[in-house]
Amino acid sequence: MTAHPLLDVDEIPATEPYLRTVGQVFRSFREQDSGCLSHGVRLPDGTRWFVKEATTDRGRRSLDRAWSFHRTVRHPAIVPQLHRITVGDRRTAVVMPWHDGEILYDGSARARFRALSLARVHHALDRVLDAHLAVEAAGLVAVDLYDGAFLYDFGAHELHLIDLDEYRPGPFVLTVDRLPGSTRFMSPEEWRRGATIDTRTTVHVLGRTARLLLDAGPGEDAFRGTASQLAVVERATHPEPRERFDGVRELVEAWRAVS
């Protein structure tokens, strides 16, 4: 059997030059806050892959955490890291399948998504919720989940989750001033050193996800859901963790009961 040029190689001297010897680099993402750079590559057999390389110490820590996450959690909505490659002396790269789509963090993509039928939006949201049942079952909590992690394919009408690099085992006590994340999605405890971060923190970010995906405008003043759904969202996003649902499963059951 012929060795796969991405999944069967363990060491390469440099990422982009190597990718150009084995396939066509059709997309590159060079300026990333995460300390990583990434490439989309098409192999001669027609398959497309996404290769993400850590270029800083922060990026390497993030990829290491993500590698552990992907060894623990598998779900059809979560784009997996399938293989890890050593690059040069210190760098690391991971290989993932390529998925078409647009990131919903982008304003035009978000507006296009919000114009979809409610059935389409609910299907996408249900994928997010279902994936986080698997996250909770694995004993992990969501960190830095926001619409930049939502890759939506408008042709296939399918949502995938990407860049879940900060997810970690929980509960844990926050030992820094704040966790990474978007202010639009983060819970109050994620800003408080000494706070407990647990599955109720995941409940909060999923509540914010439902609120924002079901909004038709930029100011959170055009919620497309029902009053019963809004009540679930408001409980999920209560500032006090003990007033929220106790976990993701309880939230999902409440949401599906009114949806």
PDB file of C-alpha atoms in Angstrom:
ATOM      1  CA  MET A   1       0.000   0.000   0.000  1.00  0.00           C
ATOM      2  CA  THR A   2       1.330   3.456  -0.942  1.00  0.00           C
ATOM      3  CA  ALA A   3       2.086   5.710   2.013  1.00  0.00           C
ATOM      4  CA  HIS A   4      -0.222   8.694   2.410  1.00  0.00           C
ATOM      5  CA  PRO A   5       1.792  11.946   2.007  1.00  0.00           C
ATOM      6  CA  LEU A   6       0.052  13.605   4.971  1.00  0.00           C
ATOM      7  CA  LEU A   7      -1.237  10.858   7.234  1.00  0.00           C
ATOM      8  CA  ASP A   8       1.803   8.570   7.052  1.00  0.00           C
ATOM      9  CA  VAL A   9       4.621  11.110   7.412  1.00  0.00           C
ATOM     10  CA  ASP A  10       5.979  11.894  10.871  1.00  0.00           C
ATOM     11  CA  GLU A  11       8.671  14.508  10.204  1.00  0.00           C
ATOM     12  CA  ILE A  12       9.193  17.185   7.539  1.00  0.00           C
ATOM     13  CA  PRO A  13      11.737  20.027   7.374  1.00  0.00           C
ATOM     14  CA  ALA A  14       9.198  22.786   6.573  1.00  0.00           C
ATOM     15  CA  THR A  15       5.444  22.723   6.051  1.00  0.00           C
ATOM     16  CA  GLU A  16       4.599  24.825   3.008  1.00  0.00           C
ATOM     17  CA  PRO A  17       7.494  23.647   0.809  1.00  0.00           C
ATOM     18  CA  TYR A  18       6.614  20.040   1.638  1.00  0.00           C
ATOM     19  CA  LEU A  19       2.926  20.563   0.852  1.00  0.00           C
ATOM     20  CA  ARG A  20       3.845  22.014  -2.541  1.00  0.00           C
ATOM     21  CA  THR A  21       5.808  18.851  -3.368  1.00  0.00           C
ATOM     22  CA  VAL A  22       2.890  16.530  -2.593  1.00  0.00           C
ATOM     23  CA  GLY A  23      -0.081  18.555  -3.842  1.00  0.00           C
ATOM     24  CA  GLN A  24      -1.538  21.938  -4.707  1.00  0.00           C
ATOM     25  CA  VAL A  25      -1.742  24.551  -1.946  1.00  0.00           C
ATOM     26  CA  PHE A  26      -5.014  26.252  -2.866  1.00  0.00           C
ATOM     27  CA  ARG A  27      -5.515  28.416   0.230  1.00  0.00           C
ATOM     28  CA  SER A  28      -3.309  29.840   2.977  1.00  0.00           C
ATOM     29  CA  PHE A  29      -4.183  31.577   6.238  1.00  0.00           C
ATOM     30  CA  ARG A  30      -1.017  33.384   7.278  1.00  0.00           C
ATOM     31  CA  GLU A  31      -1.970  35.961   9.917  1.00  0.00           C
ATOM     32  CA  GLN A  32      -3.598  34.203  12.842  1.00  0.00           C
ATOM     33  CA  ASP A  33      -3.937  35.509  16.412  1.00  0.00           C
ATOM     34  CA  SER A  34      -3.583  31.938  17.648  1.00  0.00           C
ATOM     35  CA  GLY A  35       0.103  31.764  16.701  1.00  0.00           C
ATOM     36  CA  CYS A  36      -0.595  29.301  13.908  1.00  0.00           C
ATOM     37  CA  LEU A  37      -0.616  29.377  10.123  1.00  0.00           C
ATOM     38  CA  SER A  38      -2.638  27.039   7.966  1.00  0.00           C
ATOM     39  CA  HIS A  39      -2.920  25.756   4.418  1.00  0.00           C
ATOM     40  CA  GLY A  40      -5.501  23.972   2.337  1.00  0.00           C
ATOM     41  CA  VAL A  41      -3.878  21.384   0.062  1.00  0.00           C
ATOM     42  CA  ARG A  42      -5.329  19.254  -2.717  1.00  0.00           C
ATOM     43  CA  LEU A  43      -3.588  15.938  -3.309  1.00  0.00           C
ATOM     44  CA  PRO A  44      -3.307  14.261  -6.722  1.00  0.00           C
ATOM     45  CA  ASP A  45      -6.131  11.866  -5.793  1.00  0.00           C
ATOM     46  CA  GLY A  46      -8.474  14.864  -5.476  1.00  0.00           C
ATOM     47  CA  THR A  47      -8.825  14.796  -1.699  1.00  0.00           C
ATOM     48  CA  ARG A  48      -8.441  18.094   0.158  1.00  0.00           C
ATOM     49  CA  TRP A  49      -6.803  18.587   3.533  1.00  0.00           C
ATOM     50  CA  PHE A  50      -6.249  21.340   6.063  1.00  0.00           C
ATOM     51  CA  VAL A  51      -2.797  21.538   7.653  1.00  0.00           C
ATOM     52  CA  LYS A  52      -2.310  23.802  10.670  1.00  0.00           C
ATOM     53  CA  GLU A  53       1.159  24.623  11.980  1.00  0.00           C
ATOM     54  CA  ALA A  54       2.117  26.256  15.283  1.00  0.00           C
ATOM     55  CA  THR A  55       4.599  29.096  14.731  1.00  0.00           C
ATOM     56  CA  THR A  56       4.854  30.379  18.330  1.00  0.00           C
ATOM     57  CA  ASP A  57       5.058  28.863  21.803  1.00  0.00           C
ATOM     58  CA  ARG A  58       1.459  29.910  22.380  1.00  0.00           C
ATOM     59  CA  GLY A  59       0.410  28.226  19.168  1.00  0.00           C
ATOM     60  CA  ARG A  60       2.227  25.023  20.121  1.00  0.00           C
ATOM     61  CA  ARG A  61       0.505  24.925  23.517  1.00  0.00           C
ATOM     62  CA  SER A  62      -2.820  25.447  21.784  1.00  0.00           C
ATOM     63  CA  LEU A  63      -2.201  22.647  19.283  1.00  0.00           C
ATOM     64  CA  ASP A  64      -1.069  20.329  22.076  1.00  0.00           C
ATOM     65  CA  ARG A  65      -4.271  21.015  23.992  1.00  0.00           C
ATOM     66  CA  ALA A  66      -6.335  20.510  20.838  1.00  0.00           C
ATOM     67  CA  TRP A  67      -4.579  17.232  20.075  1.00  0.00           C
ATOM     68  CA  SER A  68      -5.569  15.937  23.501  1.00  0.00           C
ATOM     69  CA  PHE A  69      -9.143  17.166  22.972  1.00  0.00           C
ATOM     70  CA  HIS A  70      -9.482  15.374  19.642  1.00  0.00           C
ATOM     71  CA  ARG A  71      -8.171  12.137  21.134  1.00  0.00           C
ATOM     72  CA  THR A  72     -10.992  12.341  23.691  1.00  0.00           C
ATOM     73  CA  VAL A  73     -13.974  13.680  21.730  1.00  0.00           C
ATOM     74  CA  ARG A  74     -15.225  12.544  18.342  1.00  0.00           C
ATOM     75  CA  HIS A  75     -18.445  13.822  16.783  1.00  0.00           C
ATOM     76  CA  PRO A  76     -19.594  14.274  13.153  1.00  0.00           C
ATOM     77  CA  ALA A  77     -19.927  18.035  13.667  1.00  0.00           C
ATOM     78  CA  ILE A  78     -16.375  18.437  15.010  1.00  0.00           C
ATOM     79  CA  VAL A  79     -13.639  18.550  12.382  1.00  0.00           C
ATOM     80  CA  PRO A  80     -11.028  16.126  13.787  1.00  0.00           C
ATOM     81  CA  GLN A  81      -7.268  16.343  13.974  1.00  0.00           C
ATOM     82  CA  LEU A  82      -6.200  13.060  12.389  1.00  0.00           C
ATOM     83  CA  HIS A  83      -2.418  13.178  12.402  1.00  0.00           C
ATOM     84  CA  ARG A  84       0.433  15.179  13.906  1.00  0.00           C
ATOM     85  CA  ILE A  85       3.720  15.990  12.169  1.00  0.00           C
ATOM     86  CA  THR A  86       6.991  17.297  13.597  1.00  0.00           C
ATOM     87  CA  VAL A  87       8.231  20.263  11.546  1.00  0.00           C
ATOM     88  CA  GLY A  88      11.933  21.060  11.723  1.00  0.00           C
ATOM     89  CA  ASP A  89      13.412  21.108  15.213  1.00  0.00           C
ATOM     90  CA  ARG A  90      10.585  22.583  17.302  1.00  0.00           C
ATOM     91  CA  ARG A  91       7.381  23.113  15.372  1.00  0.00           C
ATOM     92  CA  THR A  92       4.281  20.939  15.152  1.00  0.00           C
ATOM     93  CA  ALA A  93       1.606  20.649  12.480  1.00  0.00           C
ATOM     94  CA  VAL A  94      -1.702  18.778  12.492  1.00  0.00           C
ATOM     95  CA  VAL A  95      -3.657  17.357   9.570  1.00  0.00           C
ATOM     96  CA  MET A  96      -7.433  17.636   9.268  1.00  0.00           C
ATOM     97  CA  PRO A  97      -9.945  16.941   6.506  1.00  0.00           C
ATOM     98  CA  TRP A  98     -10.930  20.032   4.519  1.00  0.00           C
ATOM     99  CA  HIS A  99     -14.563  21.135   4.710  1.00  0.00           C
ATOM    100  CA  ASP A 100     -16.150  23.766   2.511  1.00  0.00           C
ATOM    101  CA  GLY A 101     -17.945  26.615   4.207  1.00  0.00           C
ATOM    102  CA  GLU A 102     -17.847  30.150   5.511  1.00  0.00           C
ATOM    103  CA  ILE A 103     -16.991  31.257   9.030  1.00  0.00           C
ATOM    104  CA  LEU A 104     -20.030  32.846  10.683  1.00  0.00           C
ATOM    105  CA  TYR A 105     -17.800  35.385  12.429  1.00  0.00           C
ATOM    106  CA  ASP A 106     -17.626  37.174   9.077  1.00  0.00           C
ATOM    107  CA  GLY A 107     -20.343  39.805   8.814  1.00  0.00           C
ATOM    108  CA  SER A 108     -21.572  38.884   5.352  1.00  0.00           C
ATOM    109  CA  ALA A 109     -21.649  35.165   6.143  1.00  0.00           C
ATOM    110  CA  ARG A 110     -23.448  35.840   9.424  1.00  0.00           C
ATOM    111  CA  ALA A 111     -26.050  37.978   7.646  1.00  0.00           C
ATOM    112  CA  ARG A 112     -26.552  35.294   5.030  1.00  0.00           C
ATOM    113  CA  PHE A 113     -26.954  32.651   7.728  1.00  0.00           C
ATOM    114  CA  ARG A 114     -29.501  34.750   9.611  1.00  0.00           C
ATOM    115  CA  ALA A 115     -31.555  35.035   6.430  1.00  0.00           C
ATOM    116  CA  LEU A 116     -31.952  31.254   6.225  1.00  0.00           C
ATOM    117  CA  SER A 117     -35.199  29.570   7.153  1.00  0.00           C
ATOM    118  CA  LEU A 118     -35.722  28.808  10.830  1.00  0.00           C
ATOM    119  CA  ALA A 119     -35.575  25.101  10.010  1.00  0.00           C
ATOM    120  CA  ARG A 120     -32.041  25.514   8.622  1.00  0.00           C
ATOM    121  CA  VAL A 121     -30.915  27.567  11.620  1.00  0.00           C
ATOM    122  CA  HIS A 122     -32.385  25.076  14.079  1.00  0.00           C
ATOM    123  CA  HIS A 123     -30.637  22.225  12.287  1.00  0.00           C
ATOM    124  CA  ALA A 124     -27.294  24.025  12.597  1.00  0.00           C
ATOM    125  CA  LEU A 125     -27.877  24.859  16.254  1.00  0.00           C
ATOM    126  CA  ASP A 126     -28.864  21.285  16.978  1.00  0.00           C
ATOM    127  CA  ARG A 127     -25.497  20.156  15.588  1.00  0.00           C
ATOM    128  CA  VAL A 128     -23.715  22.490  18.020  1.00  0.00           C
ATOM    129  CA  LEU A 129     -25.767  21.255  20.965  1.00  0.00           C
ATOM    130  CA  ASP A 130     -25.377  17.589  20.060  1.00  0.00           C
ATOM    131  CA  ALA A 131     -21.609  17.949  19.739  1.00  0.00           C
ATOM    132  CA  HIS A 132     -21.463  19.445  23.215  1.00  0.00           C
ATOM    133  CA  LEU A 133     -23.296  16.486  24.682  1.00  0.00           C
ATOM    134  CA  ALA A 134     -20.222  14.534  23.578  1.00  0.00           C
ATOM    135  CA  VAL A 135     -17.948  17.205  25.068  1.00  0.00           C
ATOM    136  CA  GLU A 136     -19.738  16.996  28.402  1.00  0.00           C
ATOM    137  CA  ALA A 137     -19.747  13.180  28.370  1.00  0.00           C
ATOM    138  CA  ALA A 138     -15.952  13.286  27.967  1.00  0.00           C
ATOM    139  CA  GLY A 139     -15.591  15.465  31.079  1.00  0.00           C
ATOM    140  CA  LEU A 140     -14.528  18.566  29.159  1.00  0.00           C
ATOM    141  CA  VAL A 141     -15.701  22.169  29.220  1.00  0.00           C
ATOM    142  CA  ALA A 142     -15.973  24.644  26.360  1.00  0.00           C
ATOM    143  CA  VAL A 143     -13.454  27.497  26.290  1.00  0.00           C
ATOM    144  CA  ASP A 144     -13.271  30.103  23.504  1.00  0.00           C
ATOM    145  CA  LEU A 145     -16.348  28.897  21.628  1.00  0.00           C
ATOM    146  CA  TYR A 146     -17.710  31.685  19.430  1.00  0.00           C
ATOM    147  CA  ASP A 147     -18.981  32.192  15.891  1.00  0.00           C
ATOM    148  CA  GLY A 148     -15.408  32.042  14.589  1.00  0.00           C
ATOM    149  CA  ALA A 149     -15.633  28.306  15.316  1.00  0.00           C
ATOM    150  CA  PHE A 150     -18.800  27.856  13.220  1.00  0.00           C
ATOM    151  CA  LEU A 151     -18.041  26.784   9.645  1.00  0.00           C
ATOM    152  CA  TYR A 152     -21.263  26.750   7.625  1.00  0.00           C
ATOM    153  CA  ASP A 153     -21.566  25.173   4.190  1.00  0.00           C
ATOM    154  CA  PHE A 154     -24.377  27.062   2.445  1.00  0.00           C
ATOM    155  CA  GLY A 155     -24.472  24.505  -0.371  1.00  0.00           C
ATOM    156  CA  ALA A 156     -24.864  21.411   1.800  1.00  0.00           C
ATOM    157  CA  HIS A 157     -26.516  23.351   4.667  1.00  0.00           C
ATOM    158  CA  GLU A 158     -24.220  21.733   7.202  1.00  0.00           C
ATOM    159  CA  LEU A 159     -22.382  23.255  10.133  1.00  0.00           C
ATOM    160  CA  HIS A 160     -19.014  22.079  11.414  1.00  0.00           C
ATOM    161  CA  LEU A 161     -17.071  23.131  14.480  1.00  0.00           C
ATOM    162  CA  ILE A 162     -13.419  24.077  14.048  1.00  0.00           C
ATOM    163  CA  ASP A 163     -10.583  25.409  16.214  1.00  0.00           C
ATOM    164  CA  LEU A 164     -11.818  24.015  19.530  1.00  0.00           C
ATOM    165  CA  ASP A 165      -8.233  24.372  20.711  1.00  0.00           C
ATOM    166  CA  GLU A 166      -8.911  25.752  24.194  1.00  0.00           C
ATOM    167  CA  TYR A 167     -11.336  23.096  25.438  1.00  0.00           C
ATOM    168  CA  ARG A 168     -10.034  21.385  28.547  1.00  0.00           C
ATOM    169  CA  PRO A 169     -10.935  18.968  31.352  1.00  0.00           C
ATOM    170  CA  GLY A 170     -13.227  20.401  33.987  1.00  0.00           C
ATOM    171  CA  PRO A 171     -14.115  21.574  36.432  1.00  0.00           C
ATOM    172  CA  PHE A 172     -11.054  23.733  37.027  1.00  0.00           C
ATOM    173  CA  VAL A 173     -10.245  26.923  38.900  1.00  0.00           C
ATOM    174  CA  LEU A 174      -9.260  29.936  36.819  1.00  0.00           C
ATOM    175  CA  THR A 175      -5.703  30.923  37.773  1.00  0.00           C
ATOM    176  CA  VAL A 176      -5.399  33.895  35.394  1.00  0.00           C
ATOM    177  CA  ASP A 177      -7.391  37.097  35.065  1.00  0.00           C
ATOM    178  CA  ARG A 178      -9.544  35.820  32.185  1.00  0.00           C
ATOM    179  CA  LEU A 179      -9.942  32.973  29.734  1.00  0.00           C
ATOM    180  CA  PRO A 180      -9.546  33.466  25.993  1.00  0.00           C
ATOM    181  CA  GLY A 181     -12.785  34.119  24.175  1.00  0.00           C
ATOM    182  CA  SER A 182     -15.226  36.538  22.619  1.00  0.00           C
ATOM    183  CA  THR A 183     -16.940  39.024  24.920  1.00  0.00           C
ATOM    184  CA  ARG A 184     -20.198  38.277  23.098  1.00  0.00           C
ATOM    185  CA  PHE A 185     -20.115  34.650  24.244  1.00  0.00           C
ATOM    186  CA  MET A 186     -18.193  34.548  27.532  1.00  0.00           C
ATOM    187  CA  SER A 187     -19.746  34.024  30.963  1.00  0.00           C
ATOM    188  CA  PRO A 188     -19.010  36.289  33.944  1.00  0.00           C
ATOM    189  CA  GLU A 189     -16.897  33.637  35.691  1.00  0.00           C
ATOM    190  CA  GLU A 190     -14.513  33.472  32.734  1.00  0.00           C
ATOM    191  CA  TRP A 191     -13.354  36.966  33.690  1.00  0.00           C
ATOM    192  CA  ARG A 192     -12.754  36.244  37.374  1.00  0.00           C
ATOM    193  CA  ARG A 193      -9.527  34.781  38.746  1.00  0.00           C
ATOM    194  CA  GLY A 194     -10.347  32.056  41.268  1.00  0.00           C
ATOM    195  CA  ALA A 195     -13.734  31.246  39.697  1.00  0.00           C
ATOM    196  CA  THR A 196     -14.774  27.662  39.015  1.00  0.00           C
ATOM    197  CA  ILE A 197     -15.136  26.814  35.337  1.00  0.00           C
ATOM    198  CA  ASP A 198     -17.374  23.816  34.789  1.00  0.00           C
ATOM    199  CA  THR A 199     -20.175  22.438  32.638  1.00  0.00           C
ATOM    200  CA  ARG A 200     -22.421  25.348  33.638  1.00  0.00           C
ATOM    201  CA  THR A 201     -19.914  27.586  31.880  1.00  0.00           C
ATOM    202  CA  THR A 202     -20.486  25.485  28.766  1.00  0.00           C
ATOM    203  CA  VAL A 203     -24.232  25.918  29.297  1.00  0.00           C
ATOM    204  CA  HIS A 204     -23.745  29.694  29.239  1.00  0.00           C
ATOM    205  CA  VAL A 205     -21.844  29.743  25.939  1.00  0.00           C
ATOM    206  CA  LEU A 206     -24.406  27.425  24.343  1.00  0.00           C
ATOM    207  CA  GLY A 207     -27.170  29.732  25.508  1.00  0.00           C
ATOM    208  CA  ARG A 208     -25.345  32.661  23.929  1.00  0.00           C
ATOM    209  CA  THR A 209     -24.926  30.587  20.767  1.00  0.00           C
ATOM    210  CA  ALA A 210     -28.675  29.967  20.556  1.00  0.00           C
ATOM    211  CA  ARG A 211     -29.411  33.632  21.208  1.00  0.00           C
ATOM    212  CA  LEU A 212     -27.054  34.896  18.526  1.00  0.00           C
ATOM    213  CA  LEU A 213     -27.722  32.298  15.838  1.00  0.00           C
ATOM    214  CA  LEU A 214     -31.451  32.921  16.143  1.00  0.00           C
ATOM    215  CA  ASP A 215     -31.149  36.692  15.984  1.00  0.00           C
ATOM    216  CA  ALA A 216     -31.995  38.434  12.727  1.00  0.00           C
ATOM    217  CA  GLY A 217     -30.059  41.641  13.360  1.00  0.00           C
ATOM    218  CA  PRO A 218     -26.818  43.004  14.807  1.00  0.00           C
ATOM    219  CA  GLY A 219     -28.252  44.384  18.036  1.00  0.00           C
ATOM    220  CA  GLU A 220     -29.872  41.303  19.607  1.00  0.00           C
ATOM    221  CA  ASP A 221     -33.243  42.917  19.135  1.00  0.00           C
ATOM    222  CA  ALA A 222     -34.709  40.595  16.501  1.00  0.00           C
ATOM    223  CA  PHE A 223     -34.894  37.150  18.110  1.00  0.00           C
ATOM    224  CA  ARG A 224     -36.562  34.731  15.714  1.00  0.00           C
ATOM    225  CA  GLY A 225     -37.421  32.109  18.313  1.00  0.00           C
ATOM    226  CA  THR A 226     -40.429  31.704  20.571  1.00  0.00           C
ATOM    227  CA  ALA A 227     -40.993  33.110  24.040  1.00  0.00           C
ATOM    228  CA  SER A 228     -40.430  29.609  25.457  1.00  0.00           C
ATOM    229  CA  GLN A 229     -37.110  29.331  23.654  1.00  0.00           C
ATOM    230  CA  LEU A 230     -36.069  32.751  24.903  1.00  0.00           C
ATOM    231  CA  ALA A 231     -36.863  31.658  28.447  1.00  0.00           C
ATOM    232  CA  VAL A 232     -34.505  28.686  28.026  1.00  0.00           C
ATOM    233  CA  VAL A 233     -31.802  31.012  26.701  1.00  0.00           C
ATOM    234  CA  GLU A 234     -32.234  33.423  29.599  1.00  0.00           C
ATOM    235  CA  ARG A 235     -31.889  30.656  32.159  1.00  0.00           C
ATOM    236  CA  ALA A 236     -28.861  29.209  30.372  1.00  0.00           C
ATOM    237  CA  THR A 237     -27.133  32.607  30.361  1.00  0.00           C
ATOM    238  CA  HIS A 238     -27.980  33.691  33.906  1.00  0.00           C
ATOM    239  CA  PRO A 239     -25.002  35.600  35.391  1.00  0.00           C
ATOM    240  CA  GLU A 240     -25.024  33.313  38.435  1.00  0.00           C
ATOM    241  CA  PRO A 241     -23.903  29.795  37.473  1.00  0.00           C
ATOM    242  CA  ARG A 242     -26.086  28.028  40.044  1.00  0.00           C
ATOM    243  CA  GLU A 243     -29.180  29.597  38.448  1.00  0.00           C
ATOM    244  CA  ARG A 244     -28.427  28.012  35.070  1.00  0.00           C
ATOM    245  CA  PHE A 245     -29.150  24.487  33.924  1.00  0.00           C
ATOM    246  CA  ASP A 246     -26.919  22.042  35.765  1.00  0.00           C
ATOM    247  CA  GLY A 247     -25.337  20.731  32.598  1.00  0.00           C
ATOM    248  CA  VAL A 248     -25.466  20.481  28.842  1.00  0.00           C
ATOM    249  CA  ARG A 249     -27.839  17.535  28.811  1.00  0.00           C
ATOM    250  CA  GLU A 250     -30.380  19.365  30.970  1.00  0.00           C
ATOM    251  CA  LEU A 251     -30.107  22.409  28.695  1.00  0.00           C
ATOM    252  CA  VAL A 252     -30.526  20.331  25.535  1.00  0.00           C
ATOM    253  CA  GLU A 253     -33.549  18.514  26.937  1.00  0.00           C
ATOM    254  CA  ALA A 254     -35.163  21.827  27.891  1.00  0.00           C
ATOM    255  CA  TRP A 255     -34.393  23.334  24.482  1.00  0.00           C
ATOM    256  CA  ARG A 256     -35.750  20.376  22.535  1.00  0.00           C
ATOM    257  CA  ALA A 257     -38.867  20.321  24.667  1.00  0.00           C
ATOM    258  CA  VAL A 258     -39.787  23.803  23.417  1.00  0.00           C
ATOM    259  CA  SER A 259     -38.410  23.444  19.884  1.00  0.00           C
TER     260      SER A 259
END
